[in-house]
mmCIF file with all atom_site columns, C-alpha atoms and ligand atoms in Angstrom:
data_model
loop_
_atom_site.group_PDB
_atom_site.id
_atom_site.type_symbol
_atom_site.label_atom_id
_atom_site.label_alt_id
_atom_site.label_comp_id
_atom_site.label_asym_id
_atom_site.label_entity_id
_atom_site.label_seq_id
_atom_site.pdbx_PDB_ins_code
_atom_site.Cartn_x
_atom_site.Cartn_y
_atom_site.Cartn_z
_atom_site.occupancy
_atom_site.B_iso_or_equiv
_atom_site.pdbx_formal_charge
_atom_site.auth_seq_id
_atom_site.auth_comp_id
_atom_site.auth_asym_id
_atom_site.auth_atom_id
_atom_site.pdbx_PDB_model_num
ATOM   1   C CA  . UNK A 1 1   ? -14.228 -3.549  -13.947 1.00 51.00 ? 1   UNK A CA  1
ATOM   2   C CA  . UNK A 1 2   ? -12.978 -0.635  -11.767 1.00 45.00 ? 2   UNK A CA  1
ATOM   3   C CA  . UNK A 1 3   ? -10.180 -0.249  -14.278 1.00 51.00 ? 3   UNK A CA  1
ATOM   4   C CA  . UNK A 1 4   ? -12.811 0.536   -16.904 1.00 52.00 ? 4   UNK A CA  1
ATOM   5   C CA  . UNK A 1 5   ? -14.445 3.502   -15.231 1.00 55.00 ? 5   UNK A CA  1
ATOM   6   C CA  . UNK A 1 6   ? -15.509 6.017   -17.903 1.00 55.00 ? 6   UNK A CA  1
ATOM   7   C CA  . UNK A 1 7   ? -12.645 8.323   -16.877 1.00 54.00 ? 7   UNK A CA  1
ATOM   8   C CA  . UNK A 1 8   ? -10.154 5.633   -17.640 1.00 53.00 ? 8   UNK A CA  1
ATOM   9   C CA  . UNK A 1 9   ? -11.608 4.906   -21.027 1.00 55.00 ? 9   UNK A CA  1
ATOM   10  C CA  . UNK A 1 10  ? -10.307 8.401   -21.856 1.00 59.00 ? 10  UNK A CA  1
ATOM   11  C CA  . UNK A 1 11  ? -6.778  7.095   -21.348 1.00 66.00 ? 11  UNK A CA  1
ATOM   12  C CA  . UNK A 1 12  ? -4.620  6.825   -24.452 1.00 70.00 ? 12  UNK A CA  1
ATOM   13  C CA  . UNK A 1 13  ? -5.042  3.427   -26.079 1.00 71.00 ? 13  UNK A CA  1
ATOM   14  C CA  . UNK A 1 14  ? -1.491  2.368   -25.187 1.00 73.00 ? 14  UNK A CA  1
ATOM   15  C CA  . UNK A 1 15  ? -2.224  2.979   -21.485 1.00 71.00 ? 15  UNK A CA  1
ATOM   16  C CA  . UNK A 1 16  ? -5.453  1.014   -21.668 1.00 73.00 ? 16  UNK A CA  1
ATOM   17  C CA  . UNK A 1 17  ? -3.656  -1.763  -23.494 1.00 75.00 ? 17  UNK A CA  1
ATOM   18  C CA  . UNK A 1 18  ? -1.211  -1.970  -20.615 1.00 71.00 ? 18  UNK A CA  1
ATOM   19  C CA  . UNK A 1 19  ? -4.095  -2.332  -18.169 1.00 71.00 ? 19  UNK A CA  1
ATOM   20  C CA  . UNK A 1 20  ? -5.986  -5.060  -19.941 1.00 76.00 ? 20  UNK A CA  1
ATOM   21  C CA  . UNK A 1 21  ? -4.259  -6.068  -23.145 1.00 80.00 ? 21  UNK A CA  1
ATOM   22  C CA  . UNK A 1 22  ? -5.185  -4.885  -26.672 1.00 82.00 ? 22  UNK A CA  1
ATOM   23  C CA  . UNK A 1 23  ? -7.726  -7.623  -27.421 1.00 84.00 ? 23  UNK A CA  1
ATOM   24  C CA  . UNK A 1 24  ? -9.801  -7.021  -24.314 1.00 85.00 ? 24  UNK A CA  1
ATOM   25  C CA  . UNK A 1 25  ? -9.609  -3.247  -24.743 1.00 81.00 ? 25  UNK A CA  1
ATOM   26  C CA  . UNK A 1 26  ? -10.779 -3.321  -28.362 1.00 83.00 ? 26  UNK A CA  1
ATOM   27  C CA  . UNK A 1 27  ? -13.609 -5.731  -27.416 1.00 87.00 ? 27  UNK A CA  1
ATOM   28  C CA  . UNK A 1 28  ? -14.572 -3.431  -24.553 1.00 82.00 ? 28  UNK A CA  1
ATOM   29  C CA  . UNK A 1 29  ? -14.630 -0.308  -26.734 1.00 81.00 ? 29  UNK A CA  1
ATOM   30  C CA  . UNK A 1 30  ? -16.743 -2.111  -29.328 1.00 86.00 ? 30  UNK A CA  1
ATOM   31  C CA  . UNK A 1 31  ? -19.170 -3.265  -26.646 1.00 87.00 ? 31  UNK A CA  1
ATOM   32  C CA  . UNK A 1 32  ? -19.437 0.227   -25.179 1.00 83.00 ? 32  UNK A CA  1
ATOM   33  C CA  . UNK A 1 33  ? -20.962 1.444   -28.420 1.00 86.00 ? 33  UNK A CA  1
ATOM   34  C CA  . UNK A 1 34  ? -23.947 -0.809  -27.680 1.00 89.00 ? 34  UNK A CA  1
ATOM   35  C CA  . UNK A 1 35  ? -26.423 1.097   -25.501 1.00 90.00 ? 35  UNK A CA  1
ATOM   36  C CA  . UNK A 1 36  ? -27.434 -1.897  -23.364 1.00 90.00 ? 36  UNK A CA  1
ATOM   37  C CA  . UNK A 1 37  ? -23.798 -2.723  -22.540 1.00 88.00 ? 37  UNK A CA  1
ATOM   38  C CA  . UNK A 1 38  ? -23.006 0.939   -21.851 1.00 85.00 ? 38  UNK A CA  1
ATOM   39  C CA  . UNK A 1 39  ? -25.982 1.111   -19.480 1.00 88.00 ? 39  UNK A CA  1
ATOM   40  C CA  . UNK A 1 40  ? -24.890 -1.977  -17.501 1.00 88.00 ? 40  UNK A CA  1
ATOM   41  C CA  . UNK A 1 41  ? -21.311 -0.708  -17.455 1.00 83.00 ? 41  UNK A CA  1
ATOM   42  C CA  . UNK A 1 42  ? -22.518 2.641   -16.061 1.00 85.00 ? 42  UNK A CA  1
ATOM   43  C CA  . UNK A 1 43  ? -24.607 0.933   -13.360 1.00 87.00 ? 43  UNK A CA  1
ATOM   44  C CA  . UNK A 1 44  ? -21.692 -1.253  -12.242 1.00 85.00 ? 44  UNK A CA  1
ATOM   45  C CA  . UNK A 1 45  ? -19.319 1.702   -12.319 1.00 81.00 ? 45  UNK A CA  1
ATOM   46  C CA  . UNK A 1 46  ? -21.669 3.804   -10.192 1.00 83.00 ? 46  UNK A CA  1
ATOM   47  C CA  . UNK A 1 47  ? -22.083 0.984   -7.680  1.00 84.00 ? 47  UNK A CA  1
ATOM   48  C CA  . UNK A 1 48  ? -18.326 0.483   -7.451  1.00 80.00 ? 48  UNK A CA  1
ATOM   49  C CA  . UNK A 1 49  ? -17.710 4.208   -6.928  1.00 79.00 ? 49  UNK A CA  1
ATOM   50  C CA  . UNK A 1 50  ? -20.088 4.017   -3.949  1.00 80.00 ? 50  UNK A CA  1
ATOM   51  C CA  . UNK A 1 51  ? -17.961 1.165   -2.607  1.00 77.00 ? 51  UNK A CA  1
ATOM   52  C CA  . UNK A 1 52  ? -14.962 3.476   -2.894  1.00 72.00 ? 52  UNK A CA  1
ATOM   53  C CA  . UNK A 1 53  ? -16.795 6.339   -1.185  1.00 75.00 ? 53  UNK A CA  1
ATOM   54  C CA  . UNK A 1 54  ? -17.942 4.097   1.680   1.00 75.00 ? 54  UNK A CA  1
ATOM   55  C CA  . UNK A 1 55  ? -14.514 2.497   2.026   1.00 69.00 ? 55  UNK A CA  1
ATOM   56  C CA  . UNK A 1 56  ? -16.191 -0.844  1.383   1.00 71.00 ? 56  UNK A CA  1
ATOM   57  C CA  . UNK A 1 57  ? -13.047 -2.287  -0.185  1.00 65.00 ? 57  UNK A CA  1
ATOM   58  C CA  . UNK A 1 58  ? -11.229 -1.953  3.131   1.00 61.00 ? 58  UNK A CA  1
ATOM   59  C CA  . UNK A 1 59  ? -13.241 -4.839  4.538   1.00 62.00 ? 59  UNK A CA  1
ATOM   60  C CA  . UNK A 1 60  ? -12.339 -7.183  1.709   1.00 63.00 ? 60  UNK A CA  1
ATOM   61  C CA  . UNK A 1 61  ? -8.780  -8.343  1.957   1.00 55.00 ? 61  UNK A CA  1
ATOM   62  C CA  . UNK A 1 62  ? -6.849  -8.345  -1.329  1.00 58.00 ? 62  UNK A CA  1
ATOM   63  C CA  . UNK A 1 63  ? -9.930  -6.999  -3.123  1.00 61.00 ? 63  UNK A CA  1
ATOM   64  C CA  . UNK A 1 64  ? -9.100  -3.462  -4.020  1.00 56.00 ? 64  UNK A CA  1
ATOM   65  C CA  . UNK A 1 65  ? -7.955  -1.538  -0.947  1.00 66.00 ? 65  UNK A CA  1
ATOM   66  C CA  . UNK A 1 66  ? -4.310  -1.081  -1.713  1.00 76.00 ? 66  UNK A CA  1
ATOM   67  C CA  . UNK A 1 67  ? -1.655  -0.800  0.929   1.00 83.00 ? 67  UNK A CA  1
ATOM   68  C CA  . UNK A 1 68  ? -0.500  2.699   0.113   1.00 86.00 ? 68  UNK A CA  1
ATOM   69  C CA  . UNK A 1 69  ? 1.662   3.376   3.167   1.00 89.00 ? 69  UNK A CA  1
ATOM   70  C CA  . UNK A 1 70  ? 5.348   3.790   2.462   1.00 91.00 ? 70  UNK A CA  1
ATOM   71  C CA  . UNK A 1 71  ? 7.475   0.678   2.351   1.00 93.00 ? 71  UNK A CA  1
ATOM   72  C CA  . UNK A 1 72  ? 9.606   0.086   5.425   1.00 97.00 ? 72  UNK A CA  1
ATOM   73  C CA  . UNK A 1 73  ? 12.867  -1.593  6.238   1.00 98.00 ? 73  UNK A CA  1
ATOM   74  C CA  . UNK A 1 74  ? 10.853  -4.700  7.147   1.00 98.00 ? 74  UNK A CA  1
ATOM   75  C CA  . UNK A 1 75  ? 9.957   -5.209  3.461   1.00 97.00 ? 75  UNK A CA  1
ATOM   76  C CA  . UNK A 1 76  ? 13.686  -5.449  2.765   1.00 97.00 ? 76  UNK A CA  1
ATOM   77  C CA  . UNK A 1 77  ? 14.103  -7.868  5.652   1.00 98.00 ? 77  UNK A CA  1
ATOM   78  C CA  . UNK A 1 78  ? 11.277  -10.043 4.292   1.00 97.00 ? 78  UNK A CA  1
ATOM   79  C CA  . UNK A 1 79  ? 12.822  -9.885  0.813   1.00 96.00 ? 79  UNK A CA  1
ATOM   80  C CA  . UNK A 1 80  ? 16.187  -10.779 2.441   1.00 96.00 ? 80  UNK A CA  1
ATOM   81  C CA  . UNK A 1 81  ? 17.784  -7.843  0.637   1.00 96.00 ? 81  UNK A CA  1
ATOM   82  C CA  . UNK A 1 82  ? 19.108  -6.785  4.034   1.00 96.00 ? 82  UNK A CA  1
ATOM   83  C CA  . UNK A 1 83  ? 20.225  -9.397  6.529   1.00 97.00 ? 83  UNK A CA  1
ATOM   84  C CA  . UNK A 1 84  ? 18.451  -10.307 9.739   1.00 98.00 ? 84  UNK A CA  1
ATOM   85  C CA  . UNK A 1 85  ? 18.762  -13.097 12.243  1.00 98.00 ? 85  UNK A CA  1
ATOM   86  C CA  . UNK A 1 86  ? 15.729  -15.190 11.437  1.00 98.00 ? 86  UNK A CA  1
ATOM   87  C CA  . UNK A 1 87  ? 14.430  -17.376 14.241  1.00 98.00 ? 87  UNK A CA  1
ATOM   88  C CA  . UNK A 1 88  ? 11.327  -18.741 12.507  1.00 98.00 ? 88  UNK A CA  1
ATOM   89  C CA  . UNK A 1 89  ? 9.488   -18.266 9.257   1.00 98.00 ? 89  UNK A CA  1
ATOM   90  C CA  . UNK A 1 90  ? 6.641   -19.754 7.300   1.00 98.00 ? 90  UNK A CA  1
ATOM   91  C CA  . UNK A 1 91  ? 4.717   -18.507 4.290   1.00 97.00 ? 91  UNK A CA  1
ATOM   92  C CA  . UNK A 1 92  ? 2.862   -15.882 6.347   1.00 97.00 ? 92  UNK A CA  1
ATOM   93  C CA  . UNK A 1 93  ? 5.196   -14.570 9.053   1.00 98.00 ? 93  UNK A CA  1
ATOM   94  C CA  . UNK A 1 94  ? 8.815   -13.857 9.800   1.00 98.00 ? 94  UNK A CA  1
ATOM   95  C CA  . UNK A 1 95  ? 10.345  -13.862 13.282  1.00 98.00 ? 95  UNK A CA  1
ATOM   96  C CA  . UNK A 1 96  ? 13.760  -12.249 13.640  1.00 98.00 ? 96  UNK A CA  1
ATOM   97  C CA  . UNK A 1 97  ? 16.004  -10.737 16.295  1.00 98.00 ? 97  UNK A CA  1
ATOM   98  C CA  . UNK A 1 98  ? 15.617  -7.026  17.030  1.00 98.00 ? 98  UNK A CA  1
ATOM   99  C CA  . UNK A 1 99  ? 18.755  -5.130  16.043  1.00 98.00 ? 99  UNK A CA  1
ATOM   100 C CA  . UNK A 1 100 ? 18.579  -3.003  19.205  1.00 98.00 ? 100 UNK A CA  1
ATOM   101 C CA  . UNK A 1 101 ? 17.503  -5.509  21.876  1.00 98.00 ? 101 UNK A CA  1
ATOM   102 C CA  . UNK A 1 102 ? 15.757  -4.213  24.973  1.00 98.00 ? 102 UNK A CA  1
ATOM   103 C CA  . UNK A 1 103 ? 16.080  -7.549  26.786  1.00 98.00 ? 103 UNK A CA  1
ATOM   104 C CA  . UNK A 1 104 ? 18.391  -10.584 26.488  1.00 98.00 ? 104 UNK A CA  1
ATOM   105 C CA  . UNK A 1 105 ? 15.837  -12.007 24.048  1.00 98.00 ? 105 UNK A CA  1
ATOM   106 C CA  . UNK A 1 106 ? 14.062  -9.471  21.843  1.00 98.00 ? 106 UNK A CA  1
ATOM   107 C CA  . UNK A 1 107 ? 12.264  -10.891 18.814  1.00 98.00 ? 107 UNK A CA  1
ATOM   108 C CA  . UNK A 1 108 ? 10.037  -9.229  16.247  1.00 98.00 ? 108 UNK A CA  1
ATOM   109 C CA  . UNK A 1 109 ? 7.124   -11.079 14.677  1.00 98.00 ? 109 UNK A CA  1
ATOM   110 C CA  . UNK A 1 110 ? 5.844   -9.573  11.424  1.00 98.00 ? 110 UNK A CA  1
ATOM   111 C CA  . UNK A 1 111 ? 3.376   -10.546 8.708   1.00 98.00 ? 111 UNK A CA  1
ATOM   112 C CA  . UNK A 1 112 ? 5.293   -11.070 5.458   1.00 97.00 ? 112 UNK A CA  1
ATOM   113 C CA  . UNK A 1 113 ? 2.557   -9.237  3.570   1.00 95.00 ? 113 UNK A CA  1
ATOM   114 C CA  . UNK A 1 114 ? 1.588   -6.105  5.400   1.00 95.00 ? 114 UNK A CA  1
ATOM   115 C CA  . UNK A 1 115 ? -1.873  -5.866  3.772   1.00 91.00 ? 115 UNK A CA  1
ATOM   116 C CA  . UNK A 1 116 ? -2.677  -2.353  5.097   1.00 93.00 ? 116 UNK A CA  1
ATOM   117 C CA  . UNK A 1 117 ? -1.456  -3.237  8.601   1.00 96.00 ? 117 UNK A CA  1
ATOM   118 C CA  . UNK A 1 118 ? 1.068   -0.436  8.888   1.00 97.00 ? 118 UNK A CA  1
ATOM   119 C CA  . UNK A 1 119 ? -0.470  -0.141  12.343  1.00 97.00 ? 119 UNK A CA  1
ATOM   120 C CA  . UNK A 1 120 ? -2.652  -2.442  14.407  1.00 98.00 ? 120 UNK A CA  1
ATOM   121 C CA  . UNK A 1 121 ? -5.381  0.194   14.392  1.00 97.00 ? 121 UNK A CA  1
ATOM   122 C CA  . UNK A 1 122 ? -6.111  -0.592  10.748  1.00 95.00 ? 122 UNK A CA  1
ATOM   123 C CA  . UNK A 1 123 ? -7.020  -4.205  11.518  1.00 95.00 ? 123 UNK A CA  1
ATOM   124 C CA  . UNK A 1 124 ? -10.429 -5.385  10.317  1.00 93.00 ? 124 UNK A CA  1
ATOM   125 C CA  . UNK A 1 125 ? -12.268 -8.670  10.673  1.00 93.00 ? 125 UNK A CA  1
ATOM   126 C CA  . UNK A 1 126 ? -10.434 -9.753  7.518   1.00 92.00 ? 126 UNK A CA  1
ATOM   127 C CA  . UNK A 1 127 ? -7.134  -9.649  9.391   1.00 95.00 ? 127 UNK A CA  1
ATOM   128 C CA  . UNK A 1 128 ? -8.216  -12.044 12.117  1.00 96.00 ? 128 UNK A CA  1
ATOM   129 C CA  . UNK A 1 129 ? -6.505  -14.946 10.380  1.00 97.00 ? 129 UNK A CA  1
ATOM   130 C CA  . UNK A 1 130 ? -3.078  -13.343 10.221  1.00 97.00 ? 130 UNK A CA  1
ATOM   131 C CA  . UNK A 1 131 ? -3.371  -11.794 13.700  1.00 98.00 ? 131 UNK A CA  1
ATOM   132 C CA  . UNK A 1 132 ? -4.343  -15.124 15.244  1.00 98.00 ? 132 UNK A CA  1
ATOM   133 C CA  . UNK A 1 133 ? -1.549  -16.837 13.346  1.00 98.00 ? 133 UNK A CA  1
ATOM   134 C CA  . UNK A 1 134 ? 0.994   -14.312 14.655  1.00 98.00 ? 134 UNK A CA  1
ATOM   135 C CA  . UNK A 1 135 ? -0.080  -15.045 18.234  1.00 98.00 ? 135 UNK A CA  1
ATOM   136 C CA  . UNK A 1 136 ? 0.113   -18.795 17.679  1.00 98.00 ? 136 UNK A CA  1
ATOM   137 C CA  . UNK A 1 137 ? 3.620   -18.323 16.239  1.00 98.00 ? 137 UNK A CA  1
ATOM   138 C CA  . UNK A 1 138 ? 4.631   -16.293 19.314  1.00 98.00 ? 138 UNK A CA  1
ATOM   139 C CA  . UNK A 1 139 ? 3.537   -19.168 21.559  1.00 98.00 ? 139 UNK A CA  1
ATOM   140 C CA  . UNK A 1 140 ? 5.330   -21.754 19.411  1.00 98.00 ? 140 UNK A CA  1
ATOM   141 C CA  . UNK A 1 141 ? 8.589   -19.787 19.184  1.00 98.00 ? 141 UNK A CA  1
ATOM   142 C CA  . UNK A 1 142 ? 8.503   -18.914 22.907  1.00 98.00 ? 142 UNK A CA  1
ATOM   143 C CA  . UNK A 1 143 ? 8.175   -22.590 23.705  1.00 98.00 ? 143 UNK A CA  1
ATOM   144 C CA  . UNK A 1 144 ? 10.788  -23.774 21.211  1.00 98.00 ? 144 UNK A CA  1
ATOM   145 C CA  . UNK A 1 145 ? 13.280  -21.089 22.270  1.00 98.00 ? 145 UNK A CA  1
ATOM   146 C CA  . UNK A 1 146 ? 12.609  -21.857 25.947  1.00 98.00 ? 146 UNK A CA  1
ATOM   147 C CA  . UNK A 1 147 ? 11.805  -18.233 26.732  1.00 98.00 ? 147 UNK A CA  1
ATOM   148 C CA  . UNK A 1 148 ? 9.929   -18.934 29.959  1.00 98.00 ? 148 UNK A CA  1
ATOM   149 C CA  . UNK A 1 149 ? 8.171   -15.734 30.994  1.00 98.00 ? 149 UNK A CA  1
ATOM   150 C CA  . UNK A 1 150 ? 7.962   -13.139 28.282  1.00 98.00 ? 150 UNK A CA  1
ATOM   151 C CA  . UNK A 1 151 ? 6.189   -9.939  27.334  1.00 98.00 ? 151 UNK A CA  1
ATOM   152 C CA  . UNK A 1 152 ? 4.408   -9.295  24.054  1.00 98.00 ? 152 UNK A CA  1
ATOM   153 C CA  . UNK A 1 153 ? 4.206   -5.658  22.927  1.00 98.00 ? 153 UNK A CA  1
ATOM   154 C CA  . UNK A 1 154 ? 2.621   -3.873  19.978  1.00 98.00 ? 154 UNK A CA  1
ATOM   155 C CA  . UNK A 1 155 ? 3.395   -0.169  19.713  1.00 98.00 ? 155 UNK A CA  1
ATOM   156 C CA  . UNK A 1 156 ? 0.570   1.447   17.767  1.00 98.00 ? 156 UNK A CA  1
ATOM   157 C CA  . UNK A 1 157 ? 1.475   4.989   16.738  1.00 97.00 ? 157 UNK A CA  1
ATOM   158 C CA  . UNK A 1 158 ? 4.431   7.287   17.293  1.00 97.00 ? 158 UNK A CA  1
ATOM   159 C CA  . UNK A 1 159 ? 3.173   8.366   20.709  1.00 97.00 ? 159 UNK A CA  1
ATOM   160 C CA  . UNK A 1 160 ? 3.358   4.726   21.772  1.00 97.00 ? 160 UNK A CA  1
ATOM   161 C CA  . UNK A 1 161 ? 6.908   4.345   20.476  1.00 97.00 ? 161 UNK A CA  1
ATOM   162 C CA  . UNK A 1 162 ? 6.201   2.956   17.009  1.00 98.00 ? 162 UNK A CA  1
ATOM   163 C CA  . UNK A 1 163 ? 8.989   3.715   14.548  1.00 98.00 ? 163 UNK A CA  1
ATOM   164 C CA  . UNK A 1 164 ? 8.507   1.124   11.832  1.00 98.00 ? 164 UNK A CA  1
ATOM   165 C CA  . UNK A 1 165 ? 5.111   1.239   10.149  1.00 98.00 ? 165 UNK A CA  1
ATOM   166 C CA  . UNK A 1 166 ? 4.708   -2.432  9.345   1.00 98.00 ? 166 UNK A CA  1
ATOM   167 C CA  . UNK A 1 167 ? 2.769   -4.237  12.061  1.00 98.00 ? 167 UNK A CA  1
ATOM   168 C CA  . UNK A 1 168 ? 5.090   -6.093  14.412  1.00 98.00 ? 168 UNK A CA  1
ATOM   169 C CA  . UNK A 1 169 ? 4.913   -7.788  17.771  1.00 98.00 ? 169 UNK A CA  1
ATOM   170 C CA  . UNK A 1 170 ? 7.876   -7.454  20.112  1.00 98.00 ? 170 UNK A CA  1
ATOM   171 C CA  . UNK A 1 171 ? 8.650   -10.527 22.226  1.00 98.00 ? 171 UNK A CA  1
ATOM   172 C CA  . UNK A 1 172 ? 10.822  -9.618  25.220  1.00 98.00 ? 172 UNK A CA  1
ATOM   173 C CA  . UNK A 1 173 ? 12.295  -12.141 27.611  1.00 98.00 ? 173 UNK A CA  1
ATOM   174 C CA  . UNK A 1 174 ? 15.322  -13.079 29.684  1.00 98.00 ? 174 UNK A CA  1
ATOM   175 C CA  . UNK A 1 175 ? 15.113  -10.461 32.421  1.00 98.00 ? 175 UNK A CA  1
ATOM   176 C CA  . UNK A 1 176 ? 12.498  -9.377  34.969  1.00 97.00 ? 176 UNK A CA  1
ATOM   177 C CA  . UNK A 1 177 ? 10.091  -6.992  33.244  1.00 97.00 ? 177 UNK A CA  1
ATOM   178 C CA  . UNK A 1 178 ? 8.551   -4.309  35.391  1.00 96.00 ? 178 UNK A CA  1
ATOM   179 C CA  . UNK A 1 179 ? 5.035   -2.933  35.204  1.00 97.00 ? 179 UNK A CA  1
ATOM   180 C CA  . UNK A 1 180 ? 3.874   -0.354  34.277  1.00 95.00 ? 180 UNK A CA  1
ATOM   181 C CA  . UNK A 1 181 ? 6.103   -0.061  31.225  1.00 93.00 ? 181 UNK A CA  1
ATOM   182 C CA  . UNK A 1 182 ? 7.610   3.351   30.465  1.00 85.00 ? 182 UNK A CA  1
HETATM 183 P P1  . AMP B 2 .   ? 8.777   -0.010  16.956  1.00 71.71 ? 1   AMP B P1  1
HETATM 184 O O1  . AMP B 2 .   ? 9.530   1.088   17.670  1.00 71.71 ? 1   AMP B O1  1
HETATM 185 O O2  . AMP B 2 .   ? 7.711   -0.653  17.791  1.00 71.71 ? 1   AMP B O2  1
HETATM 186 O O3  . AMP B 2 .   ? 8.293   0.461   15.614  1.00 71.71 ? 1   AMP B O3  1
HETATM 187 O O4  . AMP B 2 .   ? 9.834   -1.151  16.723  1.00 71.71 ? 1   AMP B O4  1
HETATM 188 C C1  . AMP B 2 .   ? 10.673  -1.207  15.629  1.00 71.71 ? 1   AMP B C1  1
HETATM 189 C C2  . AMP B 2 .   ? 11.778  -2.110  16.023  1.00 71.71 ? 1   AMP B C2  1
HETATM 190 O O5  . AMP B 2 .   ? 12.476  -2.503  14.865  1.00 71.71 ? 1   AMP B O5  1
HETATM 191 C C3  . AMP B 2 .   ? 12.812  -1.470  16.951  1.00 71.71 ? 1   AMP B C3  1
HETATM 192 O O6  . AMP B 2 .   ? 12.865  -2.197  18.178  1.00 71.71 ? 1   AMP B O6  1
HETATM 193 C C4  . AMP B 2 .   ? 14.104  -1.539  16.162  1.00 71.71 ? 1   AMP B C4  1
HETATM 194 O O7  . AMP B 2 .   ? 15.227  -1.812  16.979  1.00 71.71 ? 1   AMP B O7  1
HETATM 195 C C5  . AMP B 2 .   ? 13.821  -2.678  15.203  1.00 71.71 ? 1   AMP B C5  1
HETATM 196 N N1  . AMP B 2 .   ? 14.585  -2.625  13.965  1.00 71.71 ? 1   AMP B N1  1
HETATM 197 C C6  . AMP B 2 .   ? 14.758  -1.572  13.135  1.00 71.71 ? 1   AMP B C6  1
HETATM 198 N N2  . AMP B 2 .   ? 15.536  -1.924  12.093  1.00 71.71 ? 1   AMP B N2  1
HETATM 199 C C7  . AMP B 2 .   ? 15.847  -3.227  12.274  1.00 71.71 ? 1   AMP B C7  1
HETATM 200 C C8  . AMP B 2 .   ? 16.620  -4.159  11.529  1.00 71.71 ? 1   AMP B C8  1
HETATM 201 N N3  . AMP B 2 .   ? 17.228  -3.815  10.398  1.00 71.71 ? 1   AMP B N3  1
HETATM 202 N N4  . AMP B 2 .   ? 16.732  -5.418  12.005  1.00 71.71 ? 1   AMP B N4  1
HETATM 203 C C9  . AMP B 2 .   ? 16.122  -5.773  13.148  1.00 71.71 ? 1   AMP B C9  1
HETATM 204 N N5  . AMP B 2 .   ? 15.366  -4.946  13.884  1.00 71.71 ? 1   AMP B N5  1
HETATM 205 C C10 . AMP B 2 .   ? 15.241  -3.682  13.465  1.00 71.71 ? 1   AMP B C10 1
#
């Protein structure tokens, strides 16, 4: 329905056809000429624009809030179009060795689908599943790799040292780690 906002019905027919296919578009245009349909369409459109204005989509994972941040090198790592040393993966996460290790063991844990999590600060209740899963994977990998004591770090923002804007957890182990960190 958002695709059919009145503004978009002004699109050239070929563009509309690409959005929804010619049959649906011609049905939709025919229906719009009926006042009762046009009225309902307008009401739904208005309600959905309010959702946009109030950022309501952001709370509904996969439901309209698009991940518009730039792609990062981690997308290429997930797609395996650039190599990485993978330690663990499942359908949701990838764990691989950091290319510039800050400790004898330095792993990165990332969600395969970023889903607006370019930074941890954009997490909502809808991300609890993936965030919890990432932590469970850290524990599993730490145990399987025999890491012993380790530190888990998330840099959130450039001022905190973040360089790659695709949420990742650093797992550091294999040497004494001092506190406070730099
Ligand atoms: P951050 O500074 O928290 O954003 O961490 C990004 C991390 O990604 C750094 O520790 C980098 O060394 C690491 N990194 C960048 N490119 C690669 C790559 N191609 N393979 C593995 N790790 C990488």
